[in-house]
Amino acid sequence: MKIRPSLPQGTRDFAPQTLRKRQFVLQTIRGVFERYGFQPLETPAMENLDTLLGKYGEEGDKLIFRILNNGLDNPAKHEAAMEGFRQVLEGRNSTTVTERALRYDLTIPFARFVAMNHAQLNFPFKRYQMQPVWRADRPQKGRYREFWQCDADVVGSPSLLYEAELASIYLDAFRSLGIPVSVRVNHRGLLAALAEACGGAGRLTDITVSIDKLDKVGLEKVMEELDRKEFPETATAKIRTYLGVAGDNSERLQAVEGLLGGYEAGAKGIGELRWLLDFLRRDDGTEPLEIDLTLARGLDYYTGMIFEVKALDAQMGSIGGGGRYDDLTGLFGVPGIPGVGVSFGIDRICDVMEEKGLFPASLETGSRVLFFHLGQAEARHAWTVMQQLRARDTACEIYPEAARFDKQFKYAERRHIPIVAFVGSEEIAADTVRYKDLSTGEQRTVPRTAFLDALSPS
RNA sequence: GAGGGUGUAGCUCAGCUGGUUAGAGCAUCAGAUUGUGGUUCUGAGGGUCGUGGGUUCGAACCCCAUCAUCCUCCCCA
């Protein structure tokens, strides 16, 4: 029987060329995080299931990858295991069967970390984290079961200065990567006030889920959905007005103020949005953020400002999102630590950059020099020169056998190695190296030391 | 969880209303060319047509099942 190796659904291998691109993205973002004074943190791939359950809403729980406990086949534990499986089949959770699960995002593990270490941390604590997360979603375009997030969060301060910093991080990072984006912002307070105005703070989720679809399905479909959810006429009328708000940022805020300014949550939201836009206004008067009143964000724990980043002119969902949460560590028994954070979706960012050809061509280079193999004795001399070059931080390699020249040339070409070097009997005798620039075809023979100088990083 | 598309050589794909021995380009290997490539030419190797059933004189093609993958909805990065 022929074995067919395969990968779990929604996961990928990353070949060298792909990984170079991913690392380029990661390094760029890491650089921005570091410049804003964030410090690195890593947490385990798996968490206790209890740590994750109930943090991402009902749908979220279903998407958590659970890990089967070891030792279930132990005869002494059969009865307990059977009982545990029975509970699982009923849709409940049982630590007898699964007590661990794969990380679903980076925010909750961070909150768990802060709750465990709050006594040792200096607040405000700024951390960044770049690691894979796993979701049992059905894969499709821009959606994977294993993907990387890069998060920057600040906990321990309610200061809006951090909203300004995190928004700037988005702007800086995407400018460095060369991706044109719109960074959208909204405030949960406005949505809460809207729900209140519609007669039910409890129906906040119903409302936000519907209006979030506005730019996708259009106003009428949204209103139909709200009708189906049996909102009263007065409520849908208010929502229609809210969704109809247009104009530039300040015009939108003014209109919303008339609508929801009377509610405490609404007034707070409007005030904070005004402050942030004013704070980040450029010298020429333009504003880098865009207010999007329909922006809702699914994650339940956001309470204040919320962000989302979309690539312009790209068929891709959001490539980043985040917001403020008042009391994330409260879920772990340590109340009173507010926080705010943003997340970058690395895989989607890479997809967009690939699609639009935004990766620098220079990423394709591995070795800078290939030494031709011209025979046993010559190769030994080439080896010596090569080691001297490596000692000077230049990546280089030698062809493994004295193959035909066209093979050695082709190898260099395919690997995007720009220079090939010849150390043959003539060169050995004169202590020189002959080298050729493959892009120009130009070749020259120079003393060995001159060769080393020419190809060392300046 | 619901719905749709696609599975043919290492890769990208042709293959007509079912008809004899399943093709092309790229890649690989060899030669033209025993120390200067990328062009060209010649030749070679490589496929249980995703898998398992069924219909038929005959199936890559039709039917059923199954697996994989891609896409849409839900939700999200």
Coordinates of C-alpha atoms (C1' of nucleotides) in Angstrom, one line a residue:
Chain A
M1 CA 0.0 0.0 0.0
K2 CA 1.3 3.4 -1.0
I3 CA 1.4 5.8 1.9
R4 CA 0.2 9.3 1.2
P5 CA 1.7 11.8 3.6
S6 CA -0.7 14.7 4.3
L7 CA -1.2 17.7 6.6
P8 CA -4.0 18.3 9.0
Q9 CA -6.7 20.4 7.4
G10 CA -6.0 24.1 7.5
T11 CA -2.3 23.8 8.3
R12 CA 0.6 24.5 6.1
D13 CA 4.3 23.9 5.7
F14 CA 6.4 27.0 5.0
A15 CA 9.0 26.5 2.3
P16 CA 12.2 28.6 2.6
Q17 CA 11.1 31.3 0.2
T18 CA 7.7 31.7 2.0
L19 CA 9.3 31.7 5.4
R20 CA 11.7 34.5 4.4
K21 CA 8.6 36.6 3.6
R22 CA 6.9 35.7 6.8
Q23 CA 10.0 36.5 8.8
F24 CA 10.3 39.8 7.0
V25 CA 6.7 40.7 8.1
L26 CA 7.4 39.5 11.7
Q27 CA 10.6 41.4 12.0
T28 CA 9.0 44.6 10.6
I29 CA 6.2 44.4 13.2
R30 CA 8.5 43.4 16.0
G31 CA 10.6 46.5 15.2
V32 CA 7.6 48.7 15.6
F33 CA 6.6 47.1 18.8
E34 CA 10.1 47.5 20.3
R35 CA 10.2 51.2 19.2
Y36 CA 7.1 51.8 21.2
G37 CA 8.6 50.3 24.3
F38 CA 6.7 46.9 24.3
Q39 CA 8.5 43.9 25.7
P40 CA 8.3 40.3 24.4
L41 CA 6.3 37.6 26.0
E42 CA 5.5 34.0 25.1
T43 CA 3.0 31.6 26.6
P44 CA 2.5 27.9 26.0
A45 CA 0.7 26.5 23.0
M46 CA -1.8 24.8 25.3
E47 CA -3.8 26.2 28.2
N48 CA -6.0 24.6 30.7
L49 CA -9.4 24.3 29.0
D50 CA -11.1 26.2 31.8
T51 CA -8.8 29.2 31.1
L52 CA -10.2 29.5 27.6
L53 CA -13.9 28.4 27.9
G54 CA -16.5 31.1 28.0
K55 CA -14.1 33.9 26.9
Y56 CA -15.0 34.1 23.3
G57 CA -18.7 33.7 23.3
E58 CA -20.8 30.6 22.6
E59 CA -19.5 30.2 19.0
G60 CA -15.9 30.7 20.2
D61 CA -16.1 27.7 22.6
K62 CA -17.0 25.5 19.7
L63 CA -13.9 26.6 17.8
I64 CA -11.4 25.7 20.5
F65 CA -9.2 22.7 19.7
R66 CA -9.4 20.4 22.7
I67 CA -6.7 17.9 23.6
L68 CA -7.6 14.4 24.6
N69 CA -6.2 13.4 28.0
N70 CA -3.6 10.8 28.1
G71 CA -4.1 7.6 30.0
L72 CA -7.8 7.2 29.3
D73 CA -7.1 3.5 28.5
N74 CA -6.0 2.9 32.1
P75 CA -8.4 0.1 33.2
A76 CA -8.6 1.6 36.7
K77 CA -10.1 4.8 35.3
H78 CA -12.5 3.2 32.8
E79 CA -15.6 4.1 34.7
A80 CA -14.6 7.7 35.2
A81 CA -13.6 8.0 31.5
M82 CA -16.9 6.6 30.4
E83 CA -18.8 9.0 32.5
G84 CA -16.7 11.9 31.2
F85 CA -17.4 10.9 27.6
R86 CA -21.1 10.7 28.4
Q87 CA -20.9 14.4 29.5
V88 CA -19.0 15.4 26.4
L89 CA -21.6 13.7 24.2
E90 CA -24.2 15.8 25.9
G91 CA -22.3 18.9 24.9
R92 CA -20.8 19.5 28.4
N93 CA -17.2 19.6 29.3
S94 CA -15.4 17.1 31.3
T95 CA -11.9 17.4 32.6
T96 CA -11.7 13.7 32.8
V97 CA -11.6 13.6 29.0
T98 CA -10.0 17.0 28.1
E99 CA -8.4 19.3 30.5
R100 CA -6.2 21.1 28.0
A101 CA -6.8 23.0 24.8
L102 CA -4.8 24.8 22.1
R103 CA -4.5 28.5 22.4
Y104 CA -7.3 30.3 20.6
D105 CA -5.8 33.8 20.7
L106 CA -3.1 35.7 22.5
T107 CA -5.2 38.0 24.6
I108 CA -6.7 35.6 27.0
P109 CA -3.5 33.8 27.7
F110 CA -2.0 37.2 28.4
A111 CA -4.8 38.1 30.8
R112 CA -4.1 34.7 32.5
F113 CA -0.5 35.6 32.7
V114 CA -1.2 39.1 34.2
A115 CA -3.6 37.6 36.7
M116 CA -1.0 35.1 37.9
N117 CA 1.9 37.6 38.0
H118 CA 0.3 41.0 38.8
A119 CA 2.2 41.3 42.1
Q120 CA 5.5 41.2 40.2
L121 CA 4.6 43.3 37.2
N122 CA 5.3 47.0 36.9
F123 CA 2.2 48.8 35.7
P124 CA 1.5 49.9 33.1
F125 CA 2.8 46.7 31.6
K126 CA 3.4 46.7 27.9
R127 CA 3.9 43.4 26.2
Y128 CA 4.0 42.1 22.6
Q129 CA 3.5 38.5 21.6
M130 CA 4.0 36.8 18.2
Q131 CA 2.9 33.1 18.2
P132 CA 0.6 30.7 16.4
V133 CA -3.0 30.2 17.5
W134 CA -5.5 27.5 16.5
R135 CA -9.1 27.6 15.6
A136 CA -11.4 24.6 14.6
D137 CA -12.9 26.8 11.8
R138 CA -13.6 25.6 8.4
P139 CA -10.7 26.8 6.2
Q140 CA -11.2 29.1 3.3
K141 CA -9.6 32.1 1.7
G142 CA -7.7 34.0 4.4
R143 CA -8.8 31.5 7.0
Y144 CA -6.6 28.9 8.5
R145 CA -6.8 26.5 11.4
E146 CA -3.3 27.4 12.5
F147 CA -2.3 31.0 12.0
W148 CA -0.1 33.6 13.6
Q149 CA -1.1 36.6 15.5
C150 CA 1.1 39.5 16.7
D151 CA -0.4 41.3 19.7
A152 CA 0.6 44.4 21.5
D153 CA -1.3 45.1 24.8
V154 CA -1.0 47.5 27.7
V155 CA -2.5 46.6 31.0
G156 CA -2.8 48.7 34.1
S157 CA -3.8 52.1 32.8
P158 CA -7.0 53.6 31.6
S159 CA -5.1 56.3 29.7
L160 CA -6.2 57.0 26.2
L161 CA -2.6 57.8 25.4
Y162 CA -2.3 54.1 24.8
E163 CA -5.1 54.1 22.3
A164 CA -3.1 56.7 20.5
E165 CA 0.0 54.6 20.7
L166 CA -1.6 51.4 19.4
A167 CA -3.3 53.2 16.6
S168 CA 0.0 54.7 15.6
I169 CA 1.6 51.3 15.8
Y170 CA -0.9 50.1 13.1
L171 CA -0.1 53.1 11.0
D172 CA 3.6 52.7 11.3
A173 CA 3.6 49.0 10.7
F174 CA 1.5 49.0 7.6
R175 CA 3.4 52.0 6.2
S176 CA 6.7 50.0 6.8
L177 CA 5.2 47.0 5.1
G178 CA 3.9 49.1 2.2
I179 CA 0.3 48.0 2.5
P180 CA -2.3 50.7 2.0
V181 CA -4.9 50.3 4.7
S182 CA -7.8 52.0 6.4
V183 CA -7.7 51.9 10.2
R184 CA -11.2 52.1 11.5
V185 CA -12.3 53.0 14.9
N186 CA -15.5 52.9 16.9
H187 CA -16.5 52.8 20.5
R188 CA -18.5 50.1 22.3
G189 CA -20.1 52.9 24.3
L190 CA -22.0 54.1 21.2
L191 CA -23.2 50.6 20.5
A192 CA -24.3 50.2 24.2
A193 CA -26.1 53.5 24.0
L194 CA -27.8 52.4 20.8
A195 CA -29.0 49.2 22.4
E196 CA -30.2 51.1 25.4
A197 CA -32.1 53.5 23.1
C198 CA -33.7 50.5 21.4
G199 CA -35.1 49.3 24.7
G200 CA -32.7 46.6 25.6
A201 CA -29.2 46.7 26.8
G202 CA -29.4 42.9 26.7
R203 CA -29.8 42.9 23.0
L204 CA -26.5 44.6 22.3
T205 CA -25.1 41.5 20.6
D206 CA -28.2 41.1 18.4
I207 CA -27.8 44.6 17.2
T208 CA -24.1 44.7 16.7
V209 CA -24.1 41.4 14.8
S210 CA -26.6 42.7 12.4
I211 CA -25.2 46.2 11.8
D212 CA -21.7 44.9 11.4
K213 CA -22.8 43.4 8.1
L214 CA -23.9 46.8 6.6
D215 CA -21.1 47.2 4.1
K216 CA -21.4 43.6 3.1
V217 CA -25.1 43.1 2.6
G218 CA -26.5 46.7 2.5
L219 CA -28.9 48.7 4.6
E220 CA -32.1 46.9 3.5
K221 CA -30.8 43.4 4.3
V222 CA -29.7 44.6 7.7
M223 CA -33.1 46.1 8.4
E224 CA -34.8 42.9 7.3
E225 CA -32.6 40.9 9.7
L226 CA -33.6 43.2 12.6
D227 CA -37.2 42.8 11.7
R228 CA -36.7 39.0 11.8
K229 CA -35.2 39.5 15.3
E230 CA -38.5 41.2 16.2
F231 CA -37.2 44.6 17.2
P232 CA -40.1 47.2 17.7
E233 CA -40.7 49.8 15.0
T234 CA -39.3 52.6 17.2
A235 CA -36.0 50.7 17.6
T236 CA -35.5 49.9 14.0
A237 CA -36.2 53.5 13.1
K238 CA -33.4 54.6 15.5
I239 CA -31.0 52.0 14.1
R240 CA -31.9 53.2 10.6
T241 CA -31.0 56.7 11.5
Y242 CA -27.8 55.6 13.2
L243 CA -26.7 53.6 10.1
G244 CA -27.6 56.5 7.9
V245 CA -25.0 58.8 9.6
A246 CA -22.5 59.9 7.0
G247 CA -19.9 62.6 6.3
D248 CA -16.4 63.1 7.6
N249 CA -15.4 62.0 11.1
S250 CA -16.5 65.2 12.9
E251 CA -19.8 65.3 11.0
R252 CA -20.4 61.7 12.0
L253 CA -19.6 62.4 15.6
Q254 CA -21.9 65.4 15.6
A255 CA -24.8 63.4 14.2
V256 CA -24.3 60.6 16.6
E257 CA -24.1 63.0 19.5
G258 CA -27.6 64.2 18.6
L259 CA -28.8 60.6 18.5
L260 CA -27.0 59.1 21.5
G261 CA -25.4 61.9 23.4
G262 CA -28.1 61.8 26.0
Y263 CA -26.9 58.4 27.2
E264 CA -23.9 58.2 29.5
A265 CA -22.2 55.4 27.5
G266 CA -22.8 57.3 24.3
A267 CA -21.5 60.6 25.6
K268 CA -18.4 58.8 26.9
G269 CA -17.8 57.1 23.6
I270 CA -18.2 60.3 21.6
G271 CA -15.8 62.2 24.0
E272 CA -13.1 59.5 23.7
L273 CA -13.4 59.3 19.9
R274 CA -13.1 63.1 19.7
W275 CA -10.1 63.1 21.9
L276 CA -8.3 60.4 19.9
L277 CA -9.0 61.9 16.5
D278 CA -7.9 65.3 17.7
F279 CA -4.7 63.9 19.3
L280 CA -3.7 62.1 16.2
R281 CA -4.6 64.8 13.7
R282 CA -1.7 65.4 11.3
D283 CA -0.1 68.8 10.9
D284 CA -1.9 69.3 7.6
G285 CA -5.3 68.7 9.3
T286 CA -6.0 65.3 7.9
E287 CA -6.9 62.4 10.1
P288 CA -5.3 59.0 9.8
L289 CA -8.2 57.1 11.4
E290 CA -11.7 56.6 10.0
I291 CA -14.8 56.4 12.2
D292 CA -16.9 53.4 11.3
L293 CA -20.1 53.4 13.3
T294 CA -20.9 49.9 12.1
L295 CA -17.7 48.4 13.4
A296 CA -18.7 46.0 16.2
R297 CA -16.0 43.3 16.8
G298 CA -17.3 40.0 17.9
L299 CA -15.2 39.4 21.0
D300 CA -17.3 39.9 24.1
Y301 CA -14.7 41.4 26.3
Y302 CA -14.2 44.8 24.6
T303 CA -15.7 47.7 26.5
G304 CA -14.3 50.9 25.0
M305 CA -12.6 51.9 21.8
I306 CA -12.4 49.3 19.1
F307 CA -10.2 49.1 16.1
E308 CA -10.1 47.2 12.8
V309 CA -7.7 47.3 9.9
K310 CA -8.6 46.5 6.3
A311 CA -6.3 46.4 3.4
L312 CA -7.4 48.8 0.6
D313 CA -8.2 47.2 -2.8
A314 CA -7.8 43.7 -1.5
Q315 CA -10.2 40.8 -1.3
M316 CA -9.5 40.0 2.3
G317 CA -11.2 40.3 5.6
S318 CA -9.7 42.3 8.4
I319 CA -6.0 42.0 8.8
G320 CA -5.9 43.5 12.3
G321 CA -8.2 44.2 15.2
G322 CA -8.3 45.3 18.8
G323 CA -9.7 47.4 21.4
R324 CA -10.0 48.3 25.1
Y325 CA -11.3 46.0 27.8
D326 CA -12.0 47.2 31.3
D327 CA -11.6 44.1 33.3
L328 CA -10.1 41.1 31.5
T329 CA -8.1 39.8 34.4
G330 CA -11.3 39.9 36.5
L331 CA -12.2 36.7 34.8
F332 CA -9.2 35.2 36.6
G333 CA -9.9 36.6 40.0
V334 CA -7.9 39.8 39.7
P335 CA -10.3 42.7 39.1
G336 CA -9.5 46.3 38.4
I337 CA -6.8 46.0 35.7
P338 CA -7.9 47.7 32.5
G339 CA -6.2 47.1 29.3
V340 CA -6.1 47.9 25.6
G341 CA -4.5 46.0 22.8
V342 CA -4.2 45.4 19.0
S343 CA -3.6 42.3 17.0
F344 CA -2.0 41.7 13.6
G345 CA -3.1 38.8 11.4
I346 CA 0.2 37.7 9.9
D347 CA -1.1 35.1 7.5
R348 CA -3.6 37.5 6.0
I349 CA -1.0 40.2 5.8
C350 CA 1.3 37.8 3.9
D351 CA -1.6 36.8 1.6
V352 CA -2.3 40.5 0.8
M353 CA 1.4 41.3 0.2
E354 CA 1.8 38.2 -2.0
E355 CA -1.3 39.1 -4.0
K356 CA -0.2 42.7 -4.5
G357 CA 3.5 41.9 -5.0
L358 CA 4.7 44.0 -2.1
F359 CA 7.5 41.8 -0.9
P360 CA 11.0 43.1 -1.6
A361 CA 12.9 41.0 -4.2
S362 CA 15.9 41.1 -1.9
L363 CA 14.2 38.5 0.3
E364 CA 14.9 35.8 -2.2
T365 CA 18.6 35.7 -1.6
G366 CA 20.2 33.1 0.7
S367 CA 23.9 32.7 0.0
R368 CA 25.8 35.6 -1.5
V369 CA 28.5 33.5 -3.1
L370 CA 28.7 30.0 -4.6
F371 CA 32.1 28.5 -4.9
F372 CA 32.4 26.2 -7.9
H373 CA 33.7 22.7 -7.2
L374 CA 36.6 22.2 -9.6
G375 CA 38.0 19.0 -8.2
Q376 CA 39.2 17.6 -4.8
A377 CA 42.3 19.7 -4.4
E378 CA 40.8 22.9 -5.7
A379 CA 37.7 22.4 -3.5
R380 CA 40.0 22.2 -0.4
H381 CA 41.5 25.6 -1.3
A382 CA 38.0 27.0 -2.1
W383 CA 37.0 25.8 1.4
T384 CA 39.7 27.8 3.0
V385 CA 38.6 31.0 1.2
M386 CA 35.0 30.2 1.9
Q387 CA 35.6 29.9 5.7
Q388 CA 37.4 33.3 5.6
L389 CA 34.4 34.8 3.9
R390 CA 32.0 33.2 6.4
A391 CA 34.1 34.6 9.3
R392 CA 33.4 38.0 7.8
D393 CA 29.6 37.4 8.0
T394 CA 29.0 36.7 4.3
A395 CA 26.7 33.8 3.6
C396 CA 28.3 31.4 1.1
E397 CA 28.5 27.8 0.0
I398 CA 30.3 25.4 -2.2
Y399 CA 28.9 23.0 -4.8
P400 CA 29.2 19.5 -3.4
E401 CA 30.9 17.8 -6.4
A402 CA 32.8 18.6 -9.6
A403 CA 29.7 18.5 -11.8
R404 CA 29.3 20.0 -15.2
F405 CA 29.5 23.8 -15.2
D406 CA 26.0 24.3 -16.4
K407 CA 24.7 22.4 -13.4
Q408 CA 26.7 24.5 -11.0
F409 CA 25.6 27.7 -12.8
K410 CA 22.0 26.6 -12.7
Y411 CA 22.2 25.8 -9.0
A412 CA 23.4 29.3 -8.3
E413 CA 20.7 30.8 -10.5
R414 CA 17.8 28.9 -8.9
R415 CA 19.0 29.8 -5.5
H416 CA 19.3 33.4 -6.5
I417 CA 23.0 33.4 -5.5
P418 CA 24.4 36.5 -7.2
I419 CA 28.1 35.7 -7.3
V420 CA 30.0 32.6 -8.3
A421 CA 33.6 32.2 -7.4
F422 CA 36.3 30.0 -9.0
V423 CA 39.4 28.8 -7.1
G424 CA 41.2 26.7 -9.7
S425 CA 44.9 25.7 -10.1
E426 CA 45.9 29.1 -11.6
E427 CA 44.1 31.0 -8.8
I428 CA 45.7 28.8 -6.2
A429 CA 49.1 29.4 -7.5
A430 CA 48.7 33.1 -7.6
D431 CA 46.6 33.3 -4.4
T432 CA 43.8 35.0 -6.3
V433 CA 40.1 34.3 -6.8
R434 CA 38.1 34.6 -10.0
Y435 CA 34.5 35.6 -9.5
K436 CA 31.6 36.4 -11.7
D437 CA 28.5 38.6 -11.2
L438 CA 25.7 36.5 -12.6
S439 CA 23.4 39.5 -13.2
T440 CA 25.9 41.4 -15.3
G441 CA 28.1 38.5 -16.6
E442 CA 31.1 40.6 -15.6
Q443 CA 34.0 38.6 -14.1
R444 CA 37.4 39.4 -12.8
T445 CA 40.4 37.9 -11.1
V446 CA 41.7 39.6 -7.9
P447 CA 44.0 38.8 -5.0
R448 CA 42.3 36.7 -2.4
T449 CA 42.3 39.5 0.2
A450 CA 40.8 41.9 -2.3
F451 CA 38.1 39.3 -3.0
L452 CA 37.3 39.0 0.7
D453 CA 37.1 42.8 1.1
A454 CA 34.9 43.1 -1.9
L455 CA 32.3 40.6 -0.7
S456 CA 32.3 41.4 3.0
P457 CA 29.4 43.5 4.3
S458 CA 30.5 47.0 4.5
Chain B
rG1 C1' -22.8 23.6 11.5
rA2 C1' -25.2 24.7 6.0
rG3 C1' -24.2 25.0 0.7
rG4 C1' -21.2 24.9 -4.0
rG5 C1' -16.6 23.9 -7.2
rU6 C1' -12.4 20.8 -8.2
rG7 C1' -9.2 16.0 -7.8
rU8 C1' -5.4 13.4 -14.7
rA9 C1' 3.0 13.0 -14.7
rG10 C1' 7.2 16.3 -9.5
rC11 C1' 4.4 21.4 -11.0
rU12 C1' 0.5 24.0 -14.1
rC13 C1' -3.2 22.0 -16.9
rA14 C1' -5.6 19.7 -21.9
rG15 C1' -8.5 15.3 -22.8
rC16 C1' -15.0 16.5 -27.6
rU17 C1' -21.7 13.5 -27.2
rG18 C1' -18.4 7.3 -23.0
rG19 C1' -14.5 4.2 -28.1
rU20 C1' -8.5 1.2 -29.3
rU21 C1' -1.8 2.3 -26.7
rA22 C1' -4.1 9.1 -21.7
rG23 C1' -1.4 14.2 -23.9
rA24 C1' 1.2 19.3 -23.7
rG25 C1' 4.3 23.0 -21.3
rC26 C1' 7.6 23.5 -17.3
rA27 C1' 10.9 20.5 -14.3
rU28 C1' 14.3 16.0 -14.1
rC29 C1' 18.1 12.9 -16.5
rA30 C1' 21.4 12.0 -20.9
rG31 C1' 23.7 13.8 -25.4
rA32 C1' 25.2 17.8 -29.0
rU33 C1' 29.2 20.8 -25.5
rU34 C1' 35.8 16.7 -20.9
rG35 C1' 36.9 24.8 -17.0
rU36 C1' 32.3 29.5 -18.2
rG37 C1' 25.7 28.8 -17.5
rG38 C1' 21.0 31.2 -18.8
rU39 C1' 19.4 30.2 -25.9
rU40 C1' 18.7 26.1 -29.2
rC41 C1' 18.3 21.0 -30.8
rU42 C1' 17.9 15.5 -30.0
rG43 C1' 16.5 11.7 -26.9
rA44 C1' 14.9 9.3 -22.2
rG45 C1' 12.4 8.3 -17.6
rG46 C1' 7.9 9.4 -15.1
rG47 C1' 0.5 8.4 -14.5
rU48 C1' -3.4 1.9 -10.4
rC49 C1' -6.7 9.3 -14.2
rG50 C1' -7.9 10.8 -5.4
rU51 C1' -10.1 6.0 -3.3
rG52 C1' -14.1 2.1 -3.3
rG53 C1' -18.3 0.3 -5.6
rG54 C1' -22.0 0.5 -9.7
rU55 C1' -24.0 1.1 -15.1
rU56 C1' -21.9 -0.5 -19.9
rC57 C1' -19.4 -4.7 -25.1
rG58 C1' -16.3 -0.6 -23.5
rA59 C1' -15.4 4.6 -18.1
rA60 C1' -10.5 9.8 -17.0
rC61 C1' -15.6 11.0 -18.8
rC62 C1' -22.1 8.6 -16.5
rC63 C1' -24.3 7.1 -11.2
rC64 C1' -23.5 6.3 -5.8
rA65 C1' -20.4 6.5 -1.6
rU66 C1' -15.9 8.2 0.6
rC67 C1' -11.6 11.1 1.3
rA68 C1' -8.8 15.5 0.1
rU69 C1' -8.7 20.5 -1.3
rC70 C1' -10.7 25.3 -2.7
rC71 C1' -14.8 28.8 -2.2
rU72 C1' -19.5 31.0 0.0
rC73 C1' -22.6 31.6 4.5
rC74 C1' -22.0 31.9 10.0
rC75 C1' -17.9 34.0 12.7
rC76 C1' -13.3 35.9 12.6
rA77 C1' -7.1 37.2 11.9

